[in-house]
Short mmCIF file of C-alpha atoms in Angstrom, two decimals:
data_model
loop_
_atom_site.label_atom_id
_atom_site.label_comp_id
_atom_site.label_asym_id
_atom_site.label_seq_id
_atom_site.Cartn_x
_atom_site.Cartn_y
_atom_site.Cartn_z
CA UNK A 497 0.00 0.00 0.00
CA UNK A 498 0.94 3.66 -0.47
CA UNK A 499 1.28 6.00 2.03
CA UNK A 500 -2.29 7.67 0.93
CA UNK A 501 -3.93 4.43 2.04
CA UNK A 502 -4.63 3.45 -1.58
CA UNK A 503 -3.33 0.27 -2.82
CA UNK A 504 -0.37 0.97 -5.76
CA UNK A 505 -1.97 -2.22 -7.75
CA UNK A 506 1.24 -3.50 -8.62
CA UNK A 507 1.30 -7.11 -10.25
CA UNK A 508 3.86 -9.19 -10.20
CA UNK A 509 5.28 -8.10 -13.57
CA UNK A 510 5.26 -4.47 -12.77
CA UNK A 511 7.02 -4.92 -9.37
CA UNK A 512 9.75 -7.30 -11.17
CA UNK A 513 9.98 -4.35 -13.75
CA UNK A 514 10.21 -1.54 -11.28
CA UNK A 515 13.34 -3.78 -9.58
CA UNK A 516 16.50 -2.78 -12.05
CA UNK A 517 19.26 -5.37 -12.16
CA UNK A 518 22.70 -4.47 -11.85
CA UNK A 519 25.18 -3.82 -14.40
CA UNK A 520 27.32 -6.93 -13.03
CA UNK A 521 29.43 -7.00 -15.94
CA UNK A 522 30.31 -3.17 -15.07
CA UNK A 523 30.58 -3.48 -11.42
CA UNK A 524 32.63 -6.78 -11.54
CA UNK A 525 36.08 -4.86 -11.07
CA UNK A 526 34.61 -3.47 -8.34
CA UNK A 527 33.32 -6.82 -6.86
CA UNK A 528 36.31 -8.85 -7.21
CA UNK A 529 38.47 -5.52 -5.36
CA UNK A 530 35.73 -6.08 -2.36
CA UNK A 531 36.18 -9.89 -2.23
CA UNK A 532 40.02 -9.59 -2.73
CA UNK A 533 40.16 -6.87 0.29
CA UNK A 534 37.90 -9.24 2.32
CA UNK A 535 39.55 -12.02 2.00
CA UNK A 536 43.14 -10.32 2.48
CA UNK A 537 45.23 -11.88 -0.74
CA UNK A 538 48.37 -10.54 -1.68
CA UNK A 539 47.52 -8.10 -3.82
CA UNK A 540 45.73 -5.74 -1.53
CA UNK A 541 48.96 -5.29 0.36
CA UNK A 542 49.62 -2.01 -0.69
CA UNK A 543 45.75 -1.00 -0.68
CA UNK A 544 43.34 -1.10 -3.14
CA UNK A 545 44.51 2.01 -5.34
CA UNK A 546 47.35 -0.79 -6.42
CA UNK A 547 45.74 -4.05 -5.96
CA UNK A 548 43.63 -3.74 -9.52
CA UNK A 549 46.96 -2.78 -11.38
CA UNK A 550 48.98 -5.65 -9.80
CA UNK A 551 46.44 -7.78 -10.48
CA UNK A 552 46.07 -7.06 -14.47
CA UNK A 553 50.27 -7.10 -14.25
CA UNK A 554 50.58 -10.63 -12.96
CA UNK A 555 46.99 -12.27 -14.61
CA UNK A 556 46.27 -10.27 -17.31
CA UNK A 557 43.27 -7.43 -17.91
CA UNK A 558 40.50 -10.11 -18.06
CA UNK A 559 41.39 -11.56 -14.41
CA UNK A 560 39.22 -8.25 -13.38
CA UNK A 561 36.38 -10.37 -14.36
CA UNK A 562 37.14 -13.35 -12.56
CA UNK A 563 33.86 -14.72 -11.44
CA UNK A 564 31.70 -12.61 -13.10
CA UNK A 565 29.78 -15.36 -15.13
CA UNK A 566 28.93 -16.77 -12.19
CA UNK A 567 27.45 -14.32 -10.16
CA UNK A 568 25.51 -13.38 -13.64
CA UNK A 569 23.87 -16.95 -13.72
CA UNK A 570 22.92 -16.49 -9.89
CA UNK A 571 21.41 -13.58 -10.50
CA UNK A 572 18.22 -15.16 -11.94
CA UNK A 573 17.37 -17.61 -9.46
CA UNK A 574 18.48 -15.49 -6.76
CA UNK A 575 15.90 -12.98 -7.98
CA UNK A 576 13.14 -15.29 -9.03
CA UNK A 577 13.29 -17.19 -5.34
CA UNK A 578 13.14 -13.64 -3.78
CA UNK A 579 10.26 -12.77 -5.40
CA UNK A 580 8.24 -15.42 -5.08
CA UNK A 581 9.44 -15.43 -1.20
CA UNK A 582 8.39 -11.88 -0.40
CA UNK A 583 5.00 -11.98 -2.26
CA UNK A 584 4.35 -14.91 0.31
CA UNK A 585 5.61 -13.54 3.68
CA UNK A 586 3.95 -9.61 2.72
CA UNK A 587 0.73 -11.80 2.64
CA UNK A 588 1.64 -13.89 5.72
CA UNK A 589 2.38 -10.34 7.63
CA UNK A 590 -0.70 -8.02 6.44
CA UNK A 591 -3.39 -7.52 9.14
CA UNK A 592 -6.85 -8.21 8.35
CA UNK A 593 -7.93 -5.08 6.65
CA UNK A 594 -4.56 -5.95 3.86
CA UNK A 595 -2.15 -3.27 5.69
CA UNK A 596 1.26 -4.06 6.38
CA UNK A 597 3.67 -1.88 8.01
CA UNK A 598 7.19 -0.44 7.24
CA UNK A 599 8.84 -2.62 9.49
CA UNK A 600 7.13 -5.87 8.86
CA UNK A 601 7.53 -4.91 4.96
CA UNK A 602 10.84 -4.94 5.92
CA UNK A 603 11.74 -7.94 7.58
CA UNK A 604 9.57 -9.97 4.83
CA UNK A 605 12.32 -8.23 2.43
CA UNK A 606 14.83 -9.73 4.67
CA UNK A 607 13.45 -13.40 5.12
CA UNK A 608 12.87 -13.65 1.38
CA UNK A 609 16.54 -12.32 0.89
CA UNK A 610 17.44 -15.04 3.36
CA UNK A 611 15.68 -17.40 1.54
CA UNK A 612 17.37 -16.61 -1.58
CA UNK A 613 20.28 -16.68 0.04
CA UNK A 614 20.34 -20.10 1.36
CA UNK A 615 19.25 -22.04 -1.91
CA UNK A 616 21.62 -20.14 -4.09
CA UNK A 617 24.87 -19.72 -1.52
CA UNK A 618 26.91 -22.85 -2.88
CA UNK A 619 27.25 -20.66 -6.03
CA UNK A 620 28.54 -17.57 -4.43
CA UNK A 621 30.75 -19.81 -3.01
CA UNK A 622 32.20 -21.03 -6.38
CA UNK A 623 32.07 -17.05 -7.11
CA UNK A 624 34.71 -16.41 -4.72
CA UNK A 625 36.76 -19.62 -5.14
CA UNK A 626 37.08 -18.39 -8.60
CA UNK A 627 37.93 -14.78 -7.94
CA UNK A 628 40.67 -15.89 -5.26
CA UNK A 629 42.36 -18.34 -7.58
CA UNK A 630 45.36 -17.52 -10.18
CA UNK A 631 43.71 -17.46 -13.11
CA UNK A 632 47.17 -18.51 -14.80
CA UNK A 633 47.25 -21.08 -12.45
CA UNK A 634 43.58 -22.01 -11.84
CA UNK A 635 42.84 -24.56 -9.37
CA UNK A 636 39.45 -24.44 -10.99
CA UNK A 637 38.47 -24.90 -14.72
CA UNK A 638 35.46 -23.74 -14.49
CA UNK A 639 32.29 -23.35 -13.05
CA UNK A 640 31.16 -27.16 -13.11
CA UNK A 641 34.54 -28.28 -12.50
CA UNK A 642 34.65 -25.79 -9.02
CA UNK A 643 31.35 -27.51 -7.99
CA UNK A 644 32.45 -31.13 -8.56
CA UNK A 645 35.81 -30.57 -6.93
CA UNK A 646 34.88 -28.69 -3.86
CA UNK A 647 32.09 -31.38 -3.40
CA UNK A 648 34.50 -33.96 -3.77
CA UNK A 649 37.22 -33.25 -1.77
CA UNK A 650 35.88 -31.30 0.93
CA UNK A 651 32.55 -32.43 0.95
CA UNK A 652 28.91 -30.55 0.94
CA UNK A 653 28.96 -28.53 3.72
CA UNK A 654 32.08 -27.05 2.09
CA UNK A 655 29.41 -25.07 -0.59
CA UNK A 656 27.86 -23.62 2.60
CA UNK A 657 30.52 -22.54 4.53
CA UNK A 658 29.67 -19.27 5.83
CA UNK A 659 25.98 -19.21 5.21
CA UNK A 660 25.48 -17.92 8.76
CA UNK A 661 27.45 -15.01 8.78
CA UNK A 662 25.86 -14.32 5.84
CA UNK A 663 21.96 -14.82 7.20
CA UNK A 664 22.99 -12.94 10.61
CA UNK A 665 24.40 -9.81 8.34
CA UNK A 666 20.66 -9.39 7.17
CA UNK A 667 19.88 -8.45 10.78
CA UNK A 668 21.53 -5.04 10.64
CA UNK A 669 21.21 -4.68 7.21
CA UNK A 670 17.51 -4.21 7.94
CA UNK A 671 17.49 -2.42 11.12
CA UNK A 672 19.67 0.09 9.00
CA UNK A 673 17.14 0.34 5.91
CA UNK A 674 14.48 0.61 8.49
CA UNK A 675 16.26 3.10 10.62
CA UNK A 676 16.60 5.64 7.34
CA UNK A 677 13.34 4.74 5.73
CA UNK A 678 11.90 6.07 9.15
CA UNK A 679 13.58 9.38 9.24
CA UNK A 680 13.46 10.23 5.96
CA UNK A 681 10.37 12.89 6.74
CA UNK A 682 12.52 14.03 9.47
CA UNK A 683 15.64 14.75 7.25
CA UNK A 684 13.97 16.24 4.60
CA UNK A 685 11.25 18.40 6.86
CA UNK A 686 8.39 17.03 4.67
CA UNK A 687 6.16 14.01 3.74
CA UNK A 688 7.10 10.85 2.31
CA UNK A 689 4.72 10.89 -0.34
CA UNK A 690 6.07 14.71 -1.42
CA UNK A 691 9.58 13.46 -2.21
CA UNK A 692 11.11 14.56 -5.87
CA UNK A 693 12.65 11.84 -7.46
CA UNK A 694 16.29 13.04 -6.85
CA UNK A 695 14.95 12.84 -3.49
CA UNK A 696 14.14 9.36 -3.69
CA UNK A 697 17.22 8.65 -5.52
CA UNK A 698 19.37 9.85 -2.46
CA UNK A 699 17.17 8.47 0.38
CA UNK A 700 17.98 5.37 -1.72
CA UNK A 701 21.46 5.77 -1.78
CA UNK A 702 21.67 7.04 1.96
CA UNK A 703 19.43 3.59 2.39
CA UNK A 704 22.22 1.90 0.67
CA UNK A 705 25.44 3.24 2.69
CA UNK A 706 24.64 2.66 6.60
CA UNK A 707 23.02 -0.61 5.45
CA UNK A 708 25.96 -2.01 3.78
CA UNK A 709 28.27 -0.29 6.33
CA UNK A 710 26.31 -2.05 8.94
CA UNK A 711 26.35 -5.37 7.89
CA UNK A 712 29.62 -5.32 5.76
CA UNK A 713 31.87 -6.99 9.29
CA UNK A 714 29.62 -10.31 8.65
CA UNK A 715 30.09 -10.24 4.91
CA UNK A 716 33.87 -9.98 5.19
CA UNK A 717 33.77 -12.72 7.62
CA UNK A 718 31.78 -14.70 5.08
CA UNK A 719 34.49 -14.39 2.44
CA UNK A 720 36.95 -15.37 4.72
CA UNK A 721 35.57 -18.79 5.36
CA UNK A 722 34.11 -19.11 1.51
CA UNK A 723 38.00 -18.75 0.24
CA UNK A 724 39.72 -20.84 3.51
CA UNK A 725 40.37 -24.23 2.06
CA UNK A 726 43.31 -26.58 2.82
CA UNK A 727 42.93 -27.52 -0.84
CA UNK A 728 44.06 -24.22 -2.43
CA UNK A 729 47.79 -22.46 -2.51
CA UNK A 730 48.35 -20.40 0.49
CA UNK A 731 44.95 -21.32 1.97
CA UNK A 732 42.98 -19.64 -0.75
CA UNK A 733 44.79 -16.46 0.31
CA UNK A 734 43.37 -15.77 3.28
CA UNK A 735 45.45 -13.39 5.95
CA UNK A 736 43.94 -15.05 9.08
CA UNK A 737 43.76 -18.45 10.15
CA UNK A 738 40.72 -19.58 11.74
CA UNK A 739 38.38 -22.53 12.96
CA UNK A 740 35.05 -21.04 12.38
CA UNK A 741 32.63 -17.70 12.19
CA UNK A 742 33.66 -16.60 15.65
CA UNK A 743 36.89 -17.30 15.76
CA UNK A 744 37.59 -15.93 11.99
CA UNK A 745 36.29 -12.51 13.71
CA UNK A 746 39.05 -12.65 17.16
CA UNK A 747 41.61 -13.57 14.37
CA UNK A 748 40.97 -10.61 12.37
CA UNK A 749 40.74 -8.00 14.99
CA UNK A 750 43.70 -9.34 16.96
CA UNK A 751 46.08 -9.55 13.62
CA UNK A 752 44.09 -6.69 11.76
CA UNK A 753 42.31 -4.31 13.70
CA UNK A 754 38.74 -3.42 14.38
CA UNK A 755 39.05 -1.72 10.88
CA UNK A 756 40.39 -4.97 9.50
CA UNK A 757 36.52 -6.23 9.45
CA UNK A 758 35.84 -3.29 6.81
CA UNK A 759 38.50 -3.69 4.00
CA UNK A 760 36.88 -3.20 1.18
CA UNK A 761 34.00 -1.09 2.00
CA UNK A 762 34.66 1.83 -0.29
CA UNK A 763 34.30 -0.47 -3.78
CA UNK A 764 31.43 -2.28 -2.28
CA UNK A 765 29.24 1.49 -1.87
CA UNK A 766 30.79 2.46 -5.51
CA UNK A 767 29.24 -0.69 -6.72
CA UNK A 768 26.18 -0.97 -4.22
CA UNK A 769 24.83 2.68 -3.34
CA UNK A 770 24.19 4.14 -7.34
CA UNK A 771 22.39 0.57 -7.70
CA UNK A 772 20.00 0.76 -4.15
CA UNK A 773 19.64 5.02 -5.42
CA UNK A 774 18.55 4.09 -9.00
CA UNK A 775 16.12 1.02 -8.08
CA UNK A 776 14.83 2.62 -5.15
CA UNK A 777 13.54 6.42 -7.32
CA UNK A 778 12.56 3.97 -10.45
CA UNK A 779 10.46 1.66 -7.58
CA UNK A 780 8.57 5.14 -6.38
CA UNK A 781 8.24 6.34 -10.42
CA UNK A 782 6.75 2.95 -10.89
CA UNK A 783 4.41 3.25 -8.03
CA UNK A 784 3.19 6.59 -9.11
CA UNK A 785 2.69 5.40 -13.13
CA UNK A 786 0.66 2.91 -11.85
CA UNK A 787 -1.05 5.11 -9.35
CA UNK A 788 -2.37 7.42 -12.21
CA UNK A 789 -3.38 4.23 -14.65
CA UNK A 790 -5.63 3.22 -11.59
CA UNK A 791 -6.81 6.79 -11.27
CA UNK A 792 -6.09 7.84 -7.51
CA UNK A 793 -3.78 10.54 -8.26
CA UNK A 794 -3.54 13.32 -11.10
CA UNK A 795 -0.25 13.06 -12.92
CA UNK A 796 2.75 10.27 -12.11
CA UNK A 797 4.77 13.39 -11.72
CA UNK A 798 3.15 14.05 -8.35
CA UNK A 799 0.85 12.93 -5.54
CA UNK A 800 -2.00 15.11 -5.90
CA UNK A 801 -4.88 12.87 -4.94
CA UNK A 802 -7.97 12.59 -7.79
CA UNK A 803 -10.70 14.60 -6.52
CA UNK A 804 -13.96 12.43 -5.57
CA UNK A 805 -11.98 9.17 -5.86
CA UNK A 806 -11.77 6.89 -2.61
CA UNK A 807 -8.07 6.37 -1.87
CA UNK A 808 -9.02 2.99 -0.06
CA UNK A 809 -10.62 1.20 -2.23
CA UNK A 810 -8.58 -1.70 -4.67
CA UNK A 811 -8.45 -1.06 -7.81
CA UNK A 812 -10.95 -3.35 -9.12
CA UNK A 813 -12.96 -1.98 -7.02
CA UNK A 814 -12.71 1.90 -8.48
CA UNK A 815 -12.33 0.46 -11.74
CA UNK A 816 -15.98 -1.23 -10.99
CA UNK A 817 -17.35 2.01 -9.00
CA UNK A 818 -16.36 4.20 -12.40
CA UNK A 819 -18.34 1.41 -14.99
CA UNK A 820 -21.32 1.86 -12.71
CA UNK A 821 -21.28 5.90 -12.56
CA UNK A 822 -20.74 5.58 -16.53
CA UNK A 823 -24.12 3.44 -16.71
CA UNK A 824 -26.37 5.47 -14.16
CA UNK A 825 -25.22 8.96 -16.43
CA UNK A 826 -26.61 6.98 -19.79
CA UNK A 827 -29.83 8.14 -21.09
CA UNK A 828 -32.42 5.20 -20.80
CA UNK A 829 -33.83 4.13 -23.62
CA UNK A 830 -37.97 3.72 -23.65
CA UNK A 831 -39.42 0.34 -22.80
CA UNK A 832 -42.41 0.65 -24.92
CA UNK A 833 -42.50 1.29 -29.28
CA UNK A 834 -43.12 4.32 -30.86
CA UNK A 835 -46.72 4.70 -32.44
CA UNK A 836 -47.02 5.88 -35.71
CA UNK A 837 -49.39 8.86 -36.50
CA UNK A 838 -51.90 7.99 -39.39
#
């Protein structure tokens, strides 16, 4: 529902529509920096600025792309399970009367996410098996090949090692979202439903930033324990030694620093906070186009409500309401003949 108590009447193909997809092929240097910093290889060292150019030195330009099929051929799934997901639990968590609130609209974003997260995770491990490896060198011929081998020598729970770092990261990743969503008529001294869209495009990039900064200590503890494997040179690169989630964070702020949990952060907003910004103004545009087509506001340029129209009913039921004030304005026709005058 919309904040004017009117349903948006958004179907499932105009909320899938309204969700933009990244430019993964763009971002992937980005990416692979982020997982590289996380994990702690080599080549972040010196810092990022000089990790990318090392790394085209020794592998080649393309090894800035390492990974990058896979995460493309997760991305359907991933989205298509989180879909279906949060269309169930919204349903699950409206009240009788079909209103859900902010924060329950929230953590249904966050179990489907989880969801999604869970059946697709043994190929984000792959993804950073892949990225970790010398491609010159590969321990891994390719995506298949990763799967088989990792299953094979180090056995199934080996494609879900560090699931629950990443499920407990969704924690503060909501409480964050939630945290700005609520103050964003505080910040900007006005309503919600008043916002311009470059307004909505940095709510959804503030959104975006304490979100991700939030949550980012469980995600680099995630790729720490993706990339650990006794199988791979050096470890899989890794710059702590650990025996599991807890431990891998003692390790890394006793040999690292508190800091040492955020290496990495500044690609991962570069990459993350244009995307959240862009998705979450074309989401609100969306809302308001299909606002207008079910006739409870003016224009999808504003929110200036459609005089005479009840902002709480659905929209079959306006659509319904305007057929029958169509009919009762028709001029009715005579039930009996006309005579004819001799």
């Amino acid at each position: 529902r919309t904040g004017l108590g009117a349903p948006s009447g958004l179907t499932r193909g105009q909320r899938r529509s309204a969700q933009l997809r990244s430019g993964l092929s763009l971002t992937a240097p980005l990416e692979l920096l982020t997982v590289l910093a996380q994990v702690g290889t080599w080549h972040c060292r010196r810092g990022l600025r000089d990790a990318g150019s090392s790394l085209c030195r020794t592998e080649g330009v393309r090894a800035l792309w390492k990974g990058n099929l896979t995460a493309c051929l997760r991305l359907c799934p991933y989205s298509a399970l989180q879909l279906a997901a949060s269309r169930r639990l919204v349903t699950l968590f409206m009240d009788e009367l079909g209103h859900i609130s902010h924060w329950r609209a929230i953590m249904a974003g966050s179990l489907a996410g989880m969801v999604a997260t869970t059946v697709t995770y043994p190929s984000d491990v792959v993804k950073t098996r892949l990225i970790v490896q010398n491609r010159l060198e590969p321990s891994y011929q390719g995506i298949l090949h990763a799967f088989d081998k990792i299953y094979h020598q180090e056995g199934l729970r080996a494609l879900y090692r560090g699931v629950s770092p990443a499920i407990l990261g969704a924690v503060p990743f909501s409480a964050g979202s939630f945290f700005v969503y609520t103050s964003l008529d505080t910040i900007w001294q006005e309503p919600i439903v008043r916002f311009t869209p470059l307004q909505n495009f940095v709510n959804g990039c503030v959104a975006a930033a304490v979100a991700q900064t939030l949550s980012f200590p469980f995600e680099t503890v995630k790729r720490k324990m993706q990339a650990q494997s006794p199988w791979l040179p050096h470890y899989g690169g890794v710059d702590v030694h650990f025996t599991g989630m807890a431990d891998c964070f003692r390790q890394t702020v006793k040999h690292k620093g508190v800091l040492g949990l955020w290496r990495g952060l500044t690609p991962s907003l570069l990459k993350i906070v244009p995307y959240f910004g862009v998705m979450f103004s074309t989401f609100e545009f969306c809302k308001r186009v299909c606002l207008y087509r079910n006739g409870y506001i003016q224009s999808p340029l504003n929110y200036k409500l459609t005089p005479g129209v009840d902002q709480s009913l659905h929209p079959q039921e306006l659509r319904e309401l305007k057929l029958l004030r169509r009919e009762n304005f028709k001029p009715r026709k005579s039930a009996s003949k006309p005579t004819m005058l001799l």
